[in-house]
Short mmCIF file of C-alpha atoms in Angstrom, two decimals:
data_model
loop_
_atom_site.label_atom_id
_atom_site.label_comp_id
_atom_site.label_asym_id
_atom_site.label_seq_id
_atom_site.Cartn_x
_atom_site.Cartn_y
_atom_site.Cartn_z
CA MET A 1 -29.60 -0.35 -5.71
CA LEU A 2 -30.79 2.32 -2.76
CA HIS A 3 -28.69 -0.49 -0.72
CA LEU A 4 -25.12 -0.51 -2.44
CA LEU A 5 -25.63 3.47 -2.43
CA THR A 6 -25.50 3.35 1.32
CA GLU A 7 -23.29 0.35 1.49
CA PHE A 8 -21.32 2.50 -0.73
CA ILE A 9 -21.49 5.79 1.41
CA LEU A 10 -21.07 4.09 4.73
CA ALA A 11 -17.83 2.24 3.36
CA MET A 12 -16.87 6.02 2.48
CA PHE A 13 -16.89 7.28 5.67
CA ALA A 14 -15.48 4.11 7.20
CA THR A 15 -12.47 4.23 5.29
CA ALA A 16 -11.63 8.48 5.78
CA GLY A 17 -12.06 7.41 9.69
CA PHE A 18 -9.30 4.75 8.37
CA SER A 19 -7.03 7.36 6.51
CA LEU A 20 -7.35 9.66 9.70
CA ILE A 21 -6.73 6.99 12.22
CA PHE A 22 -3.84 6.03 10.01
CA ARG A 23 -2.61 9.54 8.50
CA VAL A 24 -2.95 8.99 5.05
CA PRO A 25 -1.77 12.13 3.91
CA ILE A 26 -4.89 14.52 3.10
CA ARG A 27 -4.19 15.03 -0.73
CA HIS A 28 -4.65 11.66 -0.65
CA ILE A 29 -7.71 10.64 1.53
CA PRO A 30 -10.05 11.62 -1.59
CA ALA A 31 -8.83 8.65 -3.52
CA CYS A 32 -8.22 6.12 -0.23
CA VAL A 33 -12.05 6.90 0.54
CA ILE A 34 -13.39 6.08 -2.97
CA ILE A 35 -10.95 2.84 -3.61
CA GLY A 36 -11.60 1.55 0.24
CA ALA A 37 -15.39 1.91 -1.23
CA CYS A 38 -15.19 0.35 -4.33
CA GLY A 39 -13.63 -2.46 -2.65
CA TRP A 40 -16.11 -2.67 0.16
CA VAL A 41 -19.18 -2.76 -3.12
CA THR A 42 -17.53 -5.08 -4.69
CA TYR A 43 -17.47 -7.65 -2.08
CA GLU A 44 -21.66 -6.77 -1.21
CA ILE A 45 -21.74 -7.38 -5.15
CA SER A 46 -20.59 -10.55 -5.17
CA MET A 47 -21.92 -11.96 -2.40
CA TYR A 48 -25.06 -10.92 -3.58
CA TYR A 49 -24.40 -13.10 -6.41
CA TYR A 50 -22.30 -15.79 -4.89
CA SER A 51 -22.71 -15.45 -1.84
CA SER A 52 -19.28 -17.01 -0.79
CA PRO A 53 -16.98 -14.42 1.26
CA ALA A 54 -14.27 -15.98 0.24
CA MET A 55 -15.00 -15.35 -3.13
CA GLY A 56 -16.35 -11.48 -2.05
CA CYS A 57 -12.27 -10.60 -0.17
CA PHE A 58 -11.15 -11.94 -2.95
CA LEU A 59 -12.30 -9.76 -5.60
CA GLY A 60 -13.02 -7.22 -3.39
CA ALA A 61 -8.88 -6.87 -2.51
CA CYS A 62 -8.62 -6.93 -6.00
CA VAL A 63 -10.34 -4.09 -6.47
CA VAL A 64 -8.45 -2.09 -3.64
CA GLY A 65 -4.79 -3.80 -5.64
CA ILE A 66 -5.57 -1.99 -8.55
CA LEU A 67 -6.57 0.76 -8.25
CA SER A 68 -4.50 1.47 -5.58
CA THR A 69 -1.94 0.64 -8.07
CA VAL A 70 -3.08 2.96 -10.37
CA ALA A 71 -3.28 5.80 -7.71
CA ALA A 72 0.22 5.06 -7.05
CA HIS A 73 1.69 5.06 -10.44
CA HIS A 74 -0.38 8.66 -10.84
CA LEU A 75 -0.17 10.55 -7.70
CA LYS A 76 3.52 9.51 -7.43
CA ASP A 77 3.73 7.49 -4.03
CA ALA A 78 3.48 4.73 -1.69
CA ALA A 79 0.86 2.33 -3.07
CA THR A 80 1.28 0.73 0.57
CA ILE A 81 -0.56 4.20 1.14
CA PHE A 82 -3.55 3.44 -0.62
CA VAL A 83 -3.68 -0.36 -0.56
CA ILE A 84 -4.19 -0.66 3.71
CA PRO A 85 -6.78 2.09 4.49
CA GLY A 86 -8.54 0.42 1.56
CA ILE A 87 -7.93 -2.84 2.89
CA LEU A 88 -9.33 -2.47 6.16
CA CYS A 89 -12.90 -2.79 5.45
CA LEU A 90 -12.83 -6.08 4.33
CA VAL A 91 -10.79 -7.33 6.61
CA PRO A 92 -13.03 -9.89 8.44
CA GLY A 93 -13.88 -8.03 12.57
CA SER A 94 -17.13 -9.88 12.31
CA GLY A 95 -15.43 -13.45 11.75
CA ILE A 96 -13.31 -12.76 14.35
CA PHE A 97 -16.69 -12.15 16.82
CA ASN A 98 -19.14 -14.42 15.47
CA THR A 99 -16.11 -17.44 16.30
CA MET A 100 -15.56 -16.11 19.41
CA LEU A 101 -19.69 -16.15 20.25
CA SER A 102 -19.84 -19.66 18.86
CA MET A 103 -17.77 -20.67 21.18
CA LEU A 104 -19.32 -19.16 24.22
CA GLN A 105 -22.04 -21.44 23.31
CA ASP A 106 -19.86 -24.18 23.10
CA ASP A 107 -20.65 -24.79 19.97
CA PHE A 108 -17.29 -25.48 19.22
CA THR A 109 -18.54 -26.99 15.71
CA ALA A 110 -19.35 -23.71 14.41
CA ALA A 111 -16.86 -22.30 16.43
CA ALA A 112 -14.19 -24.24 13.73
CA GLU A 113 -16.28 -23.80 10.89
CA VAL A 114 -16.71 -19.67 11.01
CA GLY A 115 -13.23 -19.97 12.05
CA MET A 116 -12.13 -21.52 8.46
CA GLN A 117 -13.99 -18.83 6.82
CA THR A 118 -12.49 -16.24 8.34
CA LEU A 119 -9.12 -17.42 7.54
CA VAL A 120 -9.36 -18.46 4.45
CA MET A 121 -11.24 -14.87 3.84
CA ALA A 122 -7.97 -13.25 5.46
CA GLY A 123 -6.09 -15.48 2.60
CA ALA A 124 -8.59 -14.48 -0.39
CA ILE A 125 -7.64 -10.93 1.08
CA ALA A 126 -4.20 -11.54 0.74
CA ILE A 127 -4.18 -12.99 -3.03
CA GLY A 128 -6.70 -10.55 -4.82
CA LEU A 129 -3.77 -8.54 -3.48
CA MET A 130 -0.88 -10.32 -4.10
CA ILE A 131 -1.49 -10.93 -7.75
CA THR A 132 -3.21 -7.51 -8.85
CA GLY A 133 0.71 -6.53 -7.64
CA ALA A 134 1.76 -8.81 -9.48
CA VAL A 135 -0.33 -8.64 -12.98
CA LEU A 136 0.09 -4.85 -12.88
CA ARG A 137 3.58 -4.64 -12.19
CA VAL A 138 4.24 -6.63 -15.17
CA PHE A 139 1.92 -4.31 -16.92
CA TYR A 140 3.17 -1.44 -16.09
CA ALA A 141 7.54 -3.09 -17.19
CA LEU A 142 5.98 -3.95 -20.80
CA VAL A 143 4.21 -0.31 -21.16
CA ARG A 144 7.23 1.34 -20.21
CA LYS A 145 8.73 -0.95 -22.87
CA THR A 146 6.92 0.08 -25.10
CA VAL A 147 7.21 3.26 -24.74
CA THR A 148 10.96 3.16 -25.02
CA LEU A 149 10.35 1.16 -28.02
CA TRP A 150 8.25 3.69 -29.29
CA ASP A 151 10.68 6.04 -29.29
CA LYS A 152 13.66 4.52 -30.35
CA PHE A 153 11.70 4.05 -34.05
CA MET B 1 9.57 3.47 8.66
CA LEU B 2 8.99 0.01 9.92
CA LYS B 3 8.28 2.07 12.88
CA SER B 4 5.49 3.11 10.56
CA GLY B 5 3.95 0.07 9.03
CA ALA B 6 5.67 -0.84 5.68
CA GLU B 7 6.72 -3.60 4.52
CA ILE B 8 10.12 -5.62 4.51
CA TYR B 9 11.43 -4.41 0.96
CA ARG B 10 10.74 -1.25 0.25
CA VAL B 11 12.73 -0.93 3.52
CA GLU B 12 15.61 -2.65 2.55
CA GLU B 13 15.33 -1.00 -0.19
CA THR B 14 15.18 2.54 0.39
CA ILE B 15 18.47 1.88 2.46
CA THR B 16 21.19 0.63 0.13
CA ARG B 17 19.31 3.23 -2.99
CA ILE B 18 20.34 6.03 0.27
CA CYS B 19 23.42 4.38 0.56
CA LYS B 20 24.22 3.55 -3.02
CA ALA B 21 23.64 7.54 -3.80
CA CYS B 22 26.28 8.68 -1.12
CA ARG B 23 28.57 6.76 -3.30
CA ILE B 24 29.11 3.18 -0.65
CA ASP B 25 30.47 0.24 -2.99
CA ASN B 26 28.58 -2.85 -0.99
CA VAL B 27 25.20 -2.57 0.92
CA GLU B 28 23.99 -5.07 2.57
CA VAL B 29 20.82 -4.59 4.77
CA PHE B 30 18.58 -6.84 6.89
CA ALA B 31 15.06 -5.77 8.15
CA MET B 32 12.89 -7.53 9.90
CA PRO B 33 9.96 -5.96 11.73
CA THR B 34 11.82 -5.75 15.21
CA GLY B 35 15.23 -4.51 14.37
CA ILE B 36 17.29 -3.75 11.18
CA PHE B 37 21.18 -4.39 9.80
CA VAL B 38 23.47 -2.43 7.89
CA THR B 39 26.58 -3.28 7.06
CA LEU B 40 28.93 -0.64 4.76
CA ASP B 41 31.43 -1.91 3.13
CA ASN B 42 33.42 0.47 0.75
CA ASP B 43 36.29 -0.82 -1.71
CA SER B 44 38.79 2.15 -1.99
CA GLU B 45 39.70 2.09 1.50
CA LYS B 46 40.80 -0.90 3.47
CA ASP B 47 39.78 -1.93 7.01
CA SER B 48 36.09 0.53 6.13
CA VAL B 49 33.85 -2.04 7.17
CA SER B 50 30.73 -0.92 9.42
CA THR B 51 27.76 -2.55 11.08
CA TYR B 52 24.62 -0.63 11.96
CA ILE B 53 22.63 -2.36 14.33
CA SER B 54 19.19 -0.43 15.00
CA ARG B 55 16.31 -2.08 17.58
CA ILE B 56 12.72 -1.14 15.93
CA ARG B 57 10.48 -1.16 19.22
CA SER B 58 6.98 -0.94 17.05
CA GLY B 59 5.06 1.92 17.49
CA GLU B 60 1.65 3.15 15.43
CA THR B 61 0.83 3.13 11.98
CA ASP B 62 1.44 6.51 10.24
CA LEU B 63 1.02 6.39 6.51
CA ASN B 64 1.82 9.74 6.09
CA LYS B 65 5.81 9.21 7.44
CA ILE B 66 6.34 6.69 4.49
CA SER B 67 4.72 8.57 1.89
CA LEU B 68 7.39 11.25 3.31
CA VAL B 69 10.67 8.87 3.63
CA ASN B 70 9.87 7.81 0.19
CA GLN B 71 9.39 11.53 -1.60
CA PHE B 72 12.62 11.83 0.39
CA SER B 73 14.89 9.04 -0.73
CA ARG B 74 13.75 9.08 -4.84
CA ASP B 75 15.10 13.11 -4.65
CA PHE B 76 17.81 12.36 -2.68
CA THR B 77 18.76 9.73 -5.07
CA THR B 78 18.44 12.31 -7.61
CA THR B 79 19.34 15.05 -6.60
CA ASP B 80 22.64 15.51 -5.03
CA LEU B 81 21.46 16.65 -2.07
CA SER B 82 23.87 16.70 0.68
CA VAL B 83 23.95 14.73 3.20
CA GLU B 84 23.79 16.87 5.76
CA ALA B 85 20.81 18.61 4.14
CA GLY B 86 19.67 14.78 3.84
CA LEU B 87 19.90 14.24 7.36
CA ASP B 88 17.56 17.49 8.92
CA ARG B 89 15.16 16.75 6.98
CA LEU B 90 14.95 13.24 7.92
CA HIS B 91 15.08 14.56 11.17
CA GLU B 92 12.10 16.51 10.32
CA ILE B 93 10.32 13.96 8.97
CA ASP B 94 10.55 11.53 12.17
CA ARG B 95 9.21 14.83 14.53
CA GLN B 96 5.93 14.95 12.78
CA LYS B 97 2.81 14.67 14.75
CA PRO B 98 0.15 12.52 14.06
CA TYR B 99 -3.08 14.84 13.48
CA GLN B 100 -4.60 15.82 16.26
CA PHE B 101 -5.97 13.75 19.09
CA MET B 102 -9.67 14.87 18.35
CA VAL B 103 -9.43 14.17 14.75
CA ARG B 104 -8.67 10.53 14.91
CA LEU B 105 -11.44 10.04 17.69
CA ILE B 106 -13.26 11.08 15.25
CA GLY B 107 -12.26 9.15 12.92
CA ALA B 108 -12.51 6.17 15.22
CA ALA B 109 -15.90 7.25 15.92
CA VAL B 110 -17.11 7.00 12.33
CA VAL B 111 -15.32 3.66 11.40
CA ALA B 112 -16.87 1.98 14.70
CA ALA B 113 -20.69 3.66 13.76
CA CYS B 114 -20.21 2.68 10.24
CA PHE B 115 -19.30 -0.64 10.50
CA SER B 116 -21.98 -1.37 13.02
CA VAL B 117 -24.91 -0.15 10.01
CA MET B 118 -22.51 -2.72 7.93
CA PHE B 119 -23.21 -4.96 9.43
CA GLY B 120 -26.94 -5.01 10.09
CA GLY B 121 -27.11 -2.38 12.43
CA ASN B 122 -29.97 0.29 12.88
CA SER B 123 -29.72 4.26 13.14
CA MET B 124 -29.50 3.87 17.00
CA ASP B 125 -26.80 1.20 16.66
CA PHE B 126 -25.11 3.54 14.80
CA LEU B 127 -25.24 6.46 16.95
CA CYS B 128 -24.32 3.77 20.22
CA ALA B 129 -21.35 2.36 18.37
CA PHE B 130 -20.62 5.93 17.14
CA LEU B 131 -20.53 7.05 21.25
CA ILE B 132 -18.53 3.43 22.14
CA GLY B 133 -15.83 4.01 19.39
CA LEU B 134 -15.33 7.83 20.78
CA LEU B 135 -14.32 6.25 24.56
CA CYS B 136 -12.53 3.21 23.30
CA TYR B 137 -10.76 4.75 21.01
CA THR B 138 -9.60 6.91 23.82
CA PHE B 139 -9.51 3.96 26.49
CA SER B 140 -7.07 2.43 24.01
CA ARG B 141 -4.56 5.67 24.12
CA PHE B 142 -5.12 5.92 27.60
CA LEU B 143 -3.49 2.61 28.61
CA SER B 144 -0.94 2.86 25.97
CA LYS B 145 0.44 5.98 28.02
CA PHE B 146 1.23 3.27 30.53
CA GLY B 147 2.95 1.44 28.26
CA ILE B 148 0.61 -1.64 28.94
CA ASN B 149 1.42 -4.20 26.19
CA PHE B 150 -0.97 -4.67 23.19
CA PHE B 151 -3.06 -7.44 24.39
CA ILE B 152 -4.04 -6.47 27.16
CA ARG B 153 -5.20 -3.17 25.39
CA GLY B 154 -6.70 -4.64 23.03
CA MET B 155 -8.57 -7.01 25.70
CA CYS B 156 -9.62 -4.55 27.92
CA SER B 157 -10.70 -1.68 24.51
CA THR B 158 -13.42 -4.60 23.62
CA ALA B 159 -14.99 -5.84 26.93
CA LEU B 160 -15.29 -2.16 27.81
CA ALA B 161 -17.12 -1.77 24.20
CA ALA B 162 -18.94 -5.51 24.69
CA PHE B 163 -19.68 -4.26 28.69
CA ILE B 164 -21.15 -0.62 27.55
CA ALA B 165 -22.95 -2.59 24.57
CA LEU B 166 -24.84 -5.43 26.61
CA ILE B 167 -26.13 -2.15 28.88
CA ILE B 168 -27.19 -0.28 25.96
CA ALA B 169 -28.58 -3.54 24.71
CA ALA B 170 -30.22 -4.24 27.74
CA SER B 171 -32.10 -0.83 28.16
CA LEU B 172 -33.01 0.64 25.20
CA PRO B 173 -35.41 -2.01 23.29
CA ASP B 174 -33.75 -0.80 19.50
CA ALA B 175 -30.72 -1.74 20.19
CA ALA B 176 -28.95 -4.85 19.39
CA TYR B 177 -25.39 -5.71 20.52
CA GLN B 178 -23.89 -7.83 17.79
CA PRO B 179 -23.35 -4.75 15.28
CA ILE B 180 -22.57 -2.87 17.87
CA ILE B 181 -19.76 -4.65 19.37
CA SER B 182 -18.20 -5.74 15.81
CA GLY B 183 -18.26 -2.10 14.86
CA VAL B 184 -15.55 -1.14 17.84
CA ILE B 185 -13.64 -4.71 17.39
CA MET B 186 -13.63 -3.40 12.94
CA LEU B 187 -11.42 -0.44 15.24
CA PHE B 188 -8.65 -1.72 16.60
CA VAL B 189 -8.85 -5.15 14.59
CA PRO B 190 -4.67 -5.97 13.22
CA GLY B 191 -5.36 -5.32 9.28
CA VAL B 192 -2.18 -3.26 8.42
CA ALA B 193 -0.85 -6.35 10.41
CA ILE B 194 -1.86 -9.56 8.44
CA THR B 195 -1.01 -7.60 4.85
CA ASN B 196 1.81 -6.59 5.55
CA SER B 197 2.28 -10.04 6.40
CA ILE B 198 1.29 -11.76 3.99
CA ARG B 199 3.24 -9.11 1.36
CA ASP B 200 6.79 -10.33 3.88
CA PHE B 201 5.62 -13.80 2.94
CA LEU B 202 5.16 -13.44 -0.41
CA SER B 203 7.99 -11.55 -1.40
CA GLY B 204 10.98 -14.07 0.76
CA ASP B 205 11.06 -12.21 3.93
CA MET B 206 9.54 -15.27 5.93
CA LEU B 207 11.10 -14.07 9.83
CA ALA B 208 9.22 -10.84 9.05
CA GLY B 209 5.78 -12.75 7.43
CA LEU B 210 6.11 -15.05 10.47
CA ILE B 211 6.77 -12.27 13.06
CA ARG B 212 3.79 -9.89 11.91
CA LEU B 213 1.37 -13.33 11.59
CA VAL B 214 2.19 -14.14 15.60
CA GLU B 215 1.82 -10.08 16.43
CA ALA B 216 -1.93 -9.91 14.00
CA VAL B 217 -3.01 -13.44 15.48
CA LEU B 218 -2.34 -12.93 19.19
CA THR B 219 -4.89 -9.24 18.90
CA ALA B 220 -7.00 -10.56 16.96
CA VAL B 221 -6.95 -13.21 19.88
CA SER B 222 -6.94 -10.84 22.78
CA LEU B 223 -9.87 -8.99 21.15
CA ALA B 224 -12.04 -12.23 20.67
CA ALA B 225 -11.13 -12.86 24.69
CA GLY B 226 -11.93 -9.79 25.85
CA ALA B 227 -15.41 -9.36 24.07
CA GLY B 228 -15.59 -12.71 25.46
CA LEU B 229 -15.81 -12.92 28.52
CA ILE B 230 -17.60 -10.16 29.22
CA LEU B 231 -20.43 -11.78 27.28
CA LYS B 232 -19.90 -15.40 29.54
CA LEU B 233 -19.82 -13.08 32.65
CA TRP B 234 -23.00 -11.61 31.77
CA GLY B 235 -24.69 -14.40 31.11
CA MET B 236 -23.44 -15.84 34.22
CA ILE B 237 -25.06 -13.57 35.67
CA GLY B 238 -28.24 -13.68 33.92
CA GLY B 239 -28.28 -11.25 31.46
CA ILE B 240 -29.10 -12.50 27.95
CA THR B 241 -28.67 -16.41 27.52
CA PHE B 242 -26.75 -17.09 24.56
#
């Protein structure tokens, strides 16, 4: 639990750093920070239970996707602004490093394994984002329709 | 907008929306990460078809600009802002400078430091990664001032990171080089390109997606090559055996 808390705080700072580099408008930084940290903690939790990085990335990306779409809807801005800093924590940077490391050791089987893992993680992030994006778009469209229907009656 | 890291469909939609607001009947937009083509056609006049092509050089991600243009297009279509006033506002958005270099530098250092701990480093690694993050980000900016392309830039930055990390790891017993290097690599990882490329693919802009995917892969390869080169050389002079 304590471990998760420290991870949460670290991820918050990391996302804040990315927000500064990518120049997120100041009023959106708090939202971005929370989104990024939630995504990373989701990843950590699912790693603990399933120990599958791809699944972790998928769930983390789902959380980031949902939260960003909701934030974009309520703060009236493009979802990209929340998605990009949020997703960067999940991007498999250590995967790239480890692939390269095994290649240096002339261990190409391990390199292929870790490289494939990295690719799958990147794919999982993308799929997670897409699914949540699509589902939420339908959801908001339905909400709008119900609201207009409601107004008619 | 494309330069700042927006998706293709957002750019096309914005242009179409703005043109519709100017009462232009037929608008066709074709956007790619390397250029935009716009054709305007007014039904009321004859021979009034005009086409614009704009070449786009890749730039830095700037989410604030996307946000501002997004707001602008919303305002422009809902209120009757004149074209001149609109253009003025767009120029103003274009002139906006990114955050001060110092602020971004600190952001970069914090990113590197936090990730080194998240990848299993200790407090010593945190400190080292913070310093190396500062150095490497400055170095990368320095190289980009000279117009050096992104591949060499990524390679040199991570090579520098790996070199300093190895020296530190060799001289300080507490520090390990793996978390430090991974942390600094996270700074340069092409997260924006990957996310945008997948989104472009799935919204049907295959060409744009492909362009960005290649960009992402090349960047990743450059990062790995830079760090790998130094690690291999270090091993050859007998620093560490992997």
